Amino acid sequence: MRNWRAALDRRTARLPWRRATGPSWLQIAAVVVVVALVLAVTVVGLAIEESSSFVAFLATVFVAVTVIQLSGIGRWVAETFKNHSRIAAVAGVAAAFAFPFTQGGSGYWVRVFASVGVFAVAALGLNVVVGLAGLLDLGYVAFFGVGAYTGALLGGAALSPVRLQLPFLAVVLIGAAVAAGVGVIIGAPTLRLRGDYLAIVTLGFGEIFRITVNNWTGLTRGPNGVAGIPDLAAGPFDFGERHELFGVSLAGFTNYYFLEIVLVLVAILVFTRMDESRVGRAWVAIREDETAAEAMGINTTRLKLLAFAIGAAMAGVAGTVNAHVTSQVSPDSYTFIESILLVAAVVLGGMGTVPGALLGSTLLFVIPEKLRAFQQSRLLLFGIALILIMRFRPQGLIPSRRRTRELRQDDPAEGDAMGSPPSAPVTPTASSG
Amino acid sequence: MTVTGRPAVARVLQATGVVKRFGGLTAVGGVDFHVGEKEIVGLIGPNGAGKTTFFNCLTGLEVPDEGAITYRDKALPGRPHAVTKAGLARTFQNIRLFPDMTALENVLVGRHCRTRSGVFEAVTRLGRFRREERESLERAEELLQFVGLPKSGDWLARNLPYGDQRRLEVARALATDPGLLLLDEPTAGMNPHETAGVMALVRRVREQGLPVVVIEHDMRFIFGLCDRVVVLVQGKVLTEGAPADVQANPAVVEAYLGKPA
Amino acid sequence: MNQFFQQFANGLVLGSTYALIALGYTMVYGIIQLINFAHGEIFMMGAFGGLATHAWIVPDGAPAALALLMVLVGAILTSVATAVLMERLAYRPLRNAPRLAPLITAIGVSIVLQEGIRLFYPGAKTARPFPRLISGENLHLGEITIARVSIVQVLTAVVLTVGLTLFIRRTRTGKAMRATAEDPQTAQLMGINVDRIIVITFVLGAALAAVAGVLQGMRFGQIDFRMGFLMGIKAFTAAVLGGIGNVAGAVLGGFMLGLVEVLATEYLPLGSAWKDVWAFVVLIGILVFRPSGLLGERVAARA
């Protein structure tokens, strides 16, 4: 089964893009073109009305991507993106900011992507817990819910038992702090449990959160939830209203969308910087061999709790913002299924990677929206997708180098292409290492 | 490699009356053990004698039921990470590297307990963070050089050949800046050529001023390298002394080979 | 005081259902160290299988005893088939994968089964009525009132547990199961077909869950596609409470959990809205203070 891939590799080895990367200007141009292409394809795809046409569209995209991968162009593109990652990032952000302008004044997809943004921040937080530290949390949505209710109760909602309206920044910080606090309370007794037990216990806590919120009517108004959360306002600038920018009238949600982009960027920055640091290495060490990590001087208890708290804080921030985006909170938005969706976004996208979490979040929101015809069977298809992906591509769509080796069963045929390591017994033709 | 700048003490490690039981089995039955400055002490004994369990008691992986252990005249803390921070570093009988981290990353993990940058510093990339990362990186590369793996830094630990993995484990242990190094069967599964390489490495470690305790079965290694040998049989110290004396001791031969019928 | 005995009895009845389902969890975990997240759905599938059998296979006017027998058979066949398919298609390919993959797969299977029933079983979007094949006057023992079917539930749990224990202790297959649970590699070297033993383990667990499902349906007169989710988590808690991998533990845990849930709801001020929380409290408590469970766990160390 692997042999055809190797054979194809050999066949395509002589194509021009396999042999050399090309001059710098070509690479930069390619980066810009690819980003613009992705934006265009996205806009076109989202505009497709009929579900069956959309499925055809997805199939076409899938085929195109596969061809690109197999012919080696994909590798070339990945390399150029790596070589010019700053430019790629700027291009990506520019495309994201440009998106609302392609919508002809309609706020529909902007609103969807605003939700994607919130979800992505939460997914990145879960990526810290699951992807980096390897702690499977099936009740993660509780932290999101804590943030949401904090945002609702302290954000001056019309129907709130707490008559308070604090400035947004304060509410966000409080939301993050409360969520982190809950994370520490939950984590302290439970983080020493082994993987699958931890999963069930966190699931339990997620359910406890939902039941508590549902029944503690004095604080949360129970099943009715808290509604009428006002739109954010920064001085005279109201987030909910339409605004005009560059001569284009943009729907209300665009403001939240732009805010989301900023938040997502911050989350990405925080995540990446933590990943590539002493703390990130310690988390990965804990994930790979907790006993050895402890023996190497890592206080595993503290670091696991830290991962949990940070993940919780990020979910709390996302939740707080979401309260304003959806203008209401209620217990049945924070169920087990939401936790699974978050786990799915992290795992299906590609565990431990930023692009993976973003892609996973996007797919999980956009595809159901597009496949409205399959509304009823959305959950069923989701379940099937989980099974299939875990069976056939457990490393996710955009695998991290590490995860690919962890999850795929070891196949001796798929060794590194680099040859034997430099310090091995030297053969007459010494490798360059 | 930098010299461990610690004041010399009479006894680097002093263990008295260490006992560890697992249910009905007494794995370690009252062991007295000591290590002096710049010593290489060999710990030998037939399989199941309790050597690794004793190591585990020293490093906090197991909690001894009885006994006192002091390191440089101070009692050792309970948790393994605190023990490492206090100055004991070890390798494992079955290699326990972080398989999907590179060799360099593995060694960098060893620097964890000697650096302080937390999440805040990581996110803000303040001066201290940059400085510590740079220093850790330099030190890690130095150590890879020291153990003989100068070019293997980017290799995933699980892809390294067996002998290199053992060396990497030593480098990782040394990264914690220990005052005492515990090696658990560092030459298991090696041919004589590789064993000689490890012997040279351990000598270099001692030259840096670091005392070493080695659990080993390879007698050439033990008798060629150790200043003193301790023989553990069924959880108790049978005898200890200079290698030549231990080698000649009939009780030791009997413990390994049994009594003639 | 009579309230106490009544609630005690209620607790035992609830516990018997937990016990039967917990046995499935505990046996599967003991043998392949997998929390079969979808086991609650197997319980649900058994109930629906029984319902379907009653609706389409049992002839009208059949005597209750015959109907009951056919319903049980139908339920068992359904849940066993589901379990075998699940093992074959979803779990077996992932046997050597790190724990995350099978767990997520199990969650996926659980979702698929729930949604499958909801979408494809006629009328399953709301609760479906279940035939009360065991009927008659409630029994009165002193001041306690128990429905007939509840007595059957408790007795069935006890009888089946004894049967299972005898099976594991006395038969060759049972011995093979114990060997595989302790050390699958050595068991294989001894000539035991480990794959087959695993399937048998799933089958036994499924059969017990199916019986529990039918009894549950008869007790409440209705079933719905969500009945497996919460029940599954609670039954897992029961298994952990008793000691995972330990058959006696699962049963003990099941009864204890039933008692705790009913008595806590009755006597603690929070009331019945919070009744589901107690299982989680017990789970967290046992895992924090005595993770090996009351009777000790019986799991092989995963290679």
Short mmCIF file of N, CA and C in Angstrom, two decimals, chain A residues 200-300:
data_model
loop_
_atom_site.label_atom_id
_atom_site.label_comp_id
_atom_site.label_asym_id
_atom_site.label_seq_id
_atom_site.Cartn_x
_atom_site.Cartn_y
_atom_site.Cartn_z
N ILE A 200 -12.98 10.83 31.37
CA ILE A 200 -14.32 10.64 31.91
C ILE A 200 -14.61 11.61 33.04
N VAL A 201 -13.61 11.84 33.88
CA VAL A 201 -13.83 12.76 35.00
C VAL A 201 -14.11 14.17 34.50
N THR A 202 -13.34 14.60 33.50
CA THR A 202 -13.59 15.95 32.98
C THR A 202 -14.96 16.01 32.31
N LEU A 203 -15.34 14.90 31.68
CA LEU A 203 -16.70 14.85 31.13
C LEU A 203 -17.71 15.06 32.25
N GLY A 204 -17.46 14.38 33.37
CA GLY A 204 -18.33 14.55 34.51
C GLY A 204 -18.43 16.00 34.97
N PHE A 205 -17.28 16.66 35.02
CA PHE A 205 -17.30 18.05 35.44
C PHE A 205 -18.07 18.92 34.45
N GLY A 206 -17.92 18.59 33.17
CA GLY A 206 -18.69 19.33 32.18
C GLY A 206 -20.18 19.19 32.43
N GLU A 207 -20.60 17.98 32.73
CA GLU A 207 -22.01 17.76 33.01
C GLU A 207 -22.43 18.46 34.30
N ILE A 208 -21.55 18.40 35.32
CA ILE A 208 -21.87 19.08 36.57
C ILE A 208 -22.08 20.57 36.31
N PHE A 209 -21.24 21.13 35.47
CA PHE A 209 -21.39 22.55 35.15
C PHE A 209 -22.76 22.80 34.54
N ARG A 210 -23.12 21.98 33.57
CA ARG A 210 -24.39 22.20 32.88
C ARG A 210 -25.55 22.06 33.84
N ILE A 211 -25.52 21.02 34.67
CA ILE A 211 -26.61 20.81 35.62
C ILE A 211 -26.68 21.96 36.63
N THR A 212 -25.51 22.39 37.08
CA THR A 212 -25.48 23.49 38.04
C THR A 212 -26.09 24.75 37.43
N VAL A 213 -25.65 25.10 36.26
CA VAL A 213 -26.16 26.30 35.62
C VAL A 213 -27.66 26.18 35.38
N ASN A 214 -28.09 24.97 35.07
CA ASN A 214 -29.50 24.76 34.80
C ASN A 214 -30.36 24.93 36.05
N ASN A 215 -29.78 24.61 37.20
CA ASN A 215 -30.58 24.58 38.42
C ASN A 215 -30.37 25.74 39.38
N TRP A 216 -29.25 26.42 39.23
CA TRP A 216 -28.96 27.51 40.16
C TRP A 216 -29.65 28.77 39.63
N THR A 217 -30.95 28.74 39.68
CA THR A 217 -31.69 29.79 38.99
C THR A 217 -31.44 31.16 39.57
N GLY A 218 -31.10 31.21 40.84
CA GLY A 218 -30.85 32.51 41.44
C GLY A 218 -29.75 33.28 40.74
N LEU A 219 -28.74 32.56 40.29
CA LEU A 219 -27.62 33.25 39.66
C LEU A 219 -27.72 33.26 38.14
N THR A 220 -28.23 32.17 37.60
CA THR A 220 -28.12 32.02 36.16
C THR A 220 -29.46 32.02 35.44
N ARG A 221 -30.54 32.15 36.18
CA ARG A 221 -31.88 32.08 35.60
C ARG A 221 -32.15 30.74 34.93
N GLY A 222 -31.41 29.73 35.36
CA GLY A 222 -31.71 28.37 34.94
C GLY A 222 -31.85 28.18 33.45
N PRO A 223 -32.80 27.37 33.04
CA PRO A 223 -32.92 27.02 31.62
C PRO A 223 -33.26 28.22 30.73
N ASN A 224 -33.77 29.28 31.32
CA ASN A 224 -34.08 30.43 30.49
C ASN A 224 -32.85 31.15 29.99
N GLY A 225 -31.80 31.02 30.76
CA GLY A 225 -30.58 31.69 30.33
C GLY A 225 -30.65 33.19 30.56
N VAL A 226 -29.63 33.84 30.16
CA VAL A 226 -29.54 35.29 30.31
C VAL A 226 -29.51 35.89 28.92
N ALA A 227 -30.48 36.71 28.67
CA ALA A 227 -30.58 37.26 27.31
C ALA A 227 -30.43 38.76 27.31
N GLY A 228 -30.40 39.29 26.16
CA GLY A 228 -30.35 40.75 26.02
C GLY A 228 -28.98 41.31 26.33
N ILE A 229 -27.95 40.55 26.06
CA ILE A 229 -26.60 41.06 26.28
C ILE A 229 -26.32 42.12 25.22
N PRO A 230 -25.94 43.30 25.66
CA PRO A 230 -25.79 44.38 24.68
C PRO A 230 -24.56 44.18 23.81
N ASP A 231 -24.59 44.83 22.69
CA ASP A 231 -23.41 44.80 21.83
C ASP A 231 -22.28 45.55 22.49
N LEU A 232 -21.08 45.16 22.14
CA LEU A 232 -19.92 45.87 22.66
C LEU A 232 -19.93 47.29 22.15
N ALA A 233 -19.40 48.17 22.97
CA ALA A 233 -19.29 49.55 22.51
C ALA A 233 -17.96 50.09 22.99
N ALA A 234 -17.19 50.62 22.08
CA ALA A 234 -15.94 51.27 22.45
C ALA A 234 -16.15 52.75 22.27
N GLY A 235 -16.54 53.39 23.36
CA GLY A 235 -16.87 54.81 23.23
C GLY A 235 -18.13 54.95 22.38
N PRO A 236 -18.08 55.79 21.37
CA PRO A 236 -19.25 55.99 20.54
C PRO A 236 -19.40 54.91 19.47
N PHE A 237 -18.39 54.07 19.34
CA PHE A 237 -18.41 53.08 18.26
C PHE A 237 -19.17 51.85 18.73
N ASP A 238 -20.35 51.66 18.17
CA ASP A 238 -21.15 50.51 18.59
C ASP A 238 -20.86 49.32 17.68
N PHE A 239 -20.56 48.18 18.30
CA PHE A 239 -20.17 47.02 17.49
C PHE A 239 -21.31 46.44 16.71
N GLY A 240 -22.51 46.69 17.17
CA GLY A 240 -23.62 46.01 16.54
C GLY A 240 -24.10 46.65 15.25
N GLU A 241 -23.77 47.88 15.04
CA GLU A 241 -24.36 48.58 13.91
C GLU A 241 -23.57 48.43 12.64
N ARG A 242 -24.23 48.76 11.57
CA ARG A 242 -23.53 48.78 10.29
C ARG A 242 -22.56 49.95 10.27
N HIS A 243 -21.44 49.72 9.66
CA HIS A 243 -20.50 50.83 9.49
C HIS A 243 -20.02 50.85 8.06
N GLU A 244 -19.49 52.00 7.67
CA GLU A 244 -18.98 52.07 6.30
C GLU A 244 -17.48 52.18 6.32
N LEU A 245 -16.85 51.44 5.46
CA LEU A 245 -15.40 51.42 5.42
C LEU A 245 -14.98 51.31 3.96
N PHE A 246 -14.10 52.21 3.55
CA PHE A 246 -13.63 52.19 2.16
C PHE A 246 -14.80 52.20 1.18
N GLY A 247 -15.83 52.93 1.55
CA GLY A 247 -16.94 53.06 0.63
C GLY A 247 -17.85 51.86 0.56
N VAL A 248 -17.57 50.86 1.37
CA VAL A 248 -18.46 49.70 1.35
C VAL A 248 -19.21 49.64 2.67
N SER A 249 -20.51 49.42 2.57
CA SER A 249 -21.30 49.31 3.78
C SER A 249 -21.18 47.89 4.34
N LEU A 250 -20.75 47.80 5.57
CA LEU A 250 -20.51 46.48 6.16
C LEU A 250 -21.54 46.19 7.24
N ALA A 251 -22.03 44.97 7.23
CA ALA A 251 -23.05 44.57 8.20
C ALA A 251 -22.49 44.62 9.61
N GLY A 252 -23.41 44.64 10.57
CA GLY A 252 -23.04 44.79 11.97
C GLY A 252 -21.99 43.82 12.45
N PHE A 253 -22.16 42.57 12.11
CA PHE A 253 -21.25 41.57 12.67
C PHE A 253 -19.82 41.73 12.23
N THR A 254 -19.62 42.56 11.22
CA THR A 254 -18.25 42.73 10.74
C THR A 254 -17.33 43.23 11.83
N ASN A 255 -17.87 44.07 12.70
CA ASN A 255 -17.01 44.59 13.76
C ASN A 255 -16.54 43.49 14.67
N TYR A 256 -17.48 42.60 15.02
CA TYR A 256 -17.09 41.46 15.84
C TYR A 256 -16.09 40.60 15.10
N TYR A 257 -16.33 40.45 13.81
CA TYR A 257 -15.43 39.64 12.98
C TYR A 257 -14.01 40.19 13.04
N PHE A 258 -13.89 41.51 12.88
CA PHE A 258 -12.54 42.08 12.93
C PHE A 258 -11.93 41.88 14.31
N LEU A 259 -12.76 42.04 15.33
CA LEU A 259 -12.26 41.81 16.69
C LEU A 259 -11.77 40.38 16.83
N GLU A 260 -12.55 39.45 16.25
CA GLU A 260 -12.16 38.05 16.30
C GLU A 260 -10.79 37.84 15.68
N ILE A 261 -10.58 38.45 14.52
CA ILE A 261 -9.30 38.25 13.84
C ILE A 261 -8.17 38.64 14.78
N VAL A 262 -8.36 39.78 15.44
CA VAL A 262 -7.32 40.23 16.36
C VAL A 262 -7.13 39.21 17.49
N LEU A 263 -8.26 38.76 18.05
CA LEU A 263 -8.17 37.79 19.14
C LEU A 263 -7.49 36.51 18.71
N VAL A 264 -7.87 36.04 17.51
CA VAL A 264 -7.27 34.80 17.01
C VAL A 264 -5.77 34.99 16.84
N LEU A 265 -5.39 36.14 16.31
CA LEU A 265 -3.96 36.40 16.13
C LEU A 265 -3.23 36.39 17.46
N VAL A 266 -3.86 37.04 18.46
CA VAL A 266 -3.24 37.04 19.79
C VAL A 266 -3.12 35.62 20.32
N ALA A 267 -4.20 34.85 20.15
CA ALA A 267 -4.18 33.47 20.64
C ALA A 267 -3.10 32.67 19.94
N ILE A 268 -2.97 32.87 18.64
CA ILE A 268 -1.93 32.15 17.90
C ILE A 268 -0.56 32.54 18.43
N LEU A 269 -0.38 33.83 18.65
CA LEU A 269 0.91 34.29 19.15
C LEU A 269 1.23 33.65 20.49
N VAL A 270 0.25 33.70 21.38
CA VAL A 270 0.45 33.14 22.72
C VAL A 270 0.77 31.66 22.62
N PHE A 271 -0.02 30.95 21.81
CA PHE A 271 0.18 29.51 21.69
C PHE A 271 1.56 29.19 21.13
N THR A 272 1.91 29.84 20.04
CA THR A 272 3.19 29.53 19.40
C THR A 272 4.35 29.84 20.32
N ARG A 273 4.26 30.96 21.01
CA ARG A 273 5.37 31.33 21.88
C ARG A 273 5.49 30.36 23.06
N MET A 274 4.36 29.89 23.54
CA MET A 274 4.45 28.92 24.63
C MET A 274 5.00 27.60 24.12
N ASP A 275 4.55 27.21 22.92
CA ASP A 275 5.00 25.94 22.35
C ASP A 275 6.51 25.92 22.21
N GLU A 276 7.06 27.03 21.68
CA GLU A 276 8.50 27.06 21.45
C GLU A 276 9.20 27.70 22.63
N SER A 277 9.08 27.09 23.76
CA SER A 277 9.71 27.66 24.95
C SER A 277 9.98 26.54 25.94
N ARG A 278 10.59 26.92 27.03
CA ARG A 278 10.89 25.96 28.09
C ARG A 278 9.62 25.28 28.57
N VAL A 279 8.56 26.06 28.74
CA VAL A 279 7.30 25.50 29.24
C VAL A 279 6.71 24.53 28.22
N GLY A 280 6.74 24.92 26.96
CA GLY A 280 6.20 24.05 25.92
C GLY A 280 6.94 22.73 25.85
N ARG A 281 8.25 22.79 25.94
CA ARG A 281 9.03 21.56 25.92
C ARG A 281 8.67 20.68 27.11
N ALA A 282 8.50 21.32 28.25
CA ALA A 282 8.14 20.54 29.44
C ALA A 282 6.80 19.85 29.24
N TRP A 283 5.84 20.56 28.64
CA TRP A 283 4.53 19.95 28.40
C TRP A 283 4.64 18.74 27.48
N VAL A 284 5.40 18.92 26.41
CA VAL A 284 5.54 17.81 25.46
C VAL A 284 6.26 16.64 26.14
N ALA A 285 7.26 16.96 26.97
CA ALA A 285 7.95 15.89 27.69
C ALA A 285 6.98 15.13 28.58
N ILE A 286 6.11 15.86 29.26
CA ILE A 286 5.12 15.22 30.12
C ILE A 286 4.22 14.33 29.30
N ARG A 287 3.85 14.81 28.12
CA ARG A 287 2.97 14.04 27.27
C ARG A 287 3.64 12.75 26.82
N GLU A 288 4.91 12.83 26.52
CA GLU A 288 5.60 11.66 25.97
C GLU A 288 5.97 10.64 27.03
N ASP A 289 6.41 11.08 28.17
CA ASP A 289 6.80 10.14 29.23
C ASP A 289 6.81 10.90 30.54
N GLU A 290 5.70 10.80 31.25
CA GLU A 290 5.57 11.64 32.42
C GLU A 290 6.59 11.30 33.50
N THR A 291 6.85 10.00 33.68
CA THR A 291 7.81 9.60 34.71
C THR A 291 9.19 10.15 34.39
N ALA A 292 9.60 9.99 33.14
CA ALA A 292 10.93 10.48 32.76
C ALA A 292 10.98 12.00 32.91
N ALA A 293 9.89 12.66 32.55
CA ALA A 293 9.87 14.12 32.68
C ALA A 293 10.07 14.53 34.13
N GLU A 294 9.38 13.84 35.00
CA GLU A 294 9.53 14.15 36.42
C GLU A 294 10.96 13.90 36.88
N ALA A 295 11.54 12.80 36.37
CA ALA A 295 12.91 12.48 36.77
C ALA A 295 13.90 13.51 36.23
N MET A 296 13.52 14.24 35.21
CA MET A 296 14.43 15.25 34.66
C MET A 296 14.20 16.60 35.29
N GLY A 297 13.47 16.62 36.39
CA GLY A 297 13.36 17.87 37.13
C GLY A 297 12.13 18.70 36.82
N ILE A 298 11.17 18.11 36.12
CA ILE A 298 9.96 18.86 35.78
C ILE A 298 8.89 18.57 36.83
N ASN A 299 8.36 19.62 37.43
CA ASN A 299 7.29 19.46 38.41
C ASN A 299 6.01 19.20 37.63
N THR A 300 5.73 17.92 37.38
CA THR A 300 4.64 17.61 36.46
C THR A 300 3.29 18.08 36.98
#
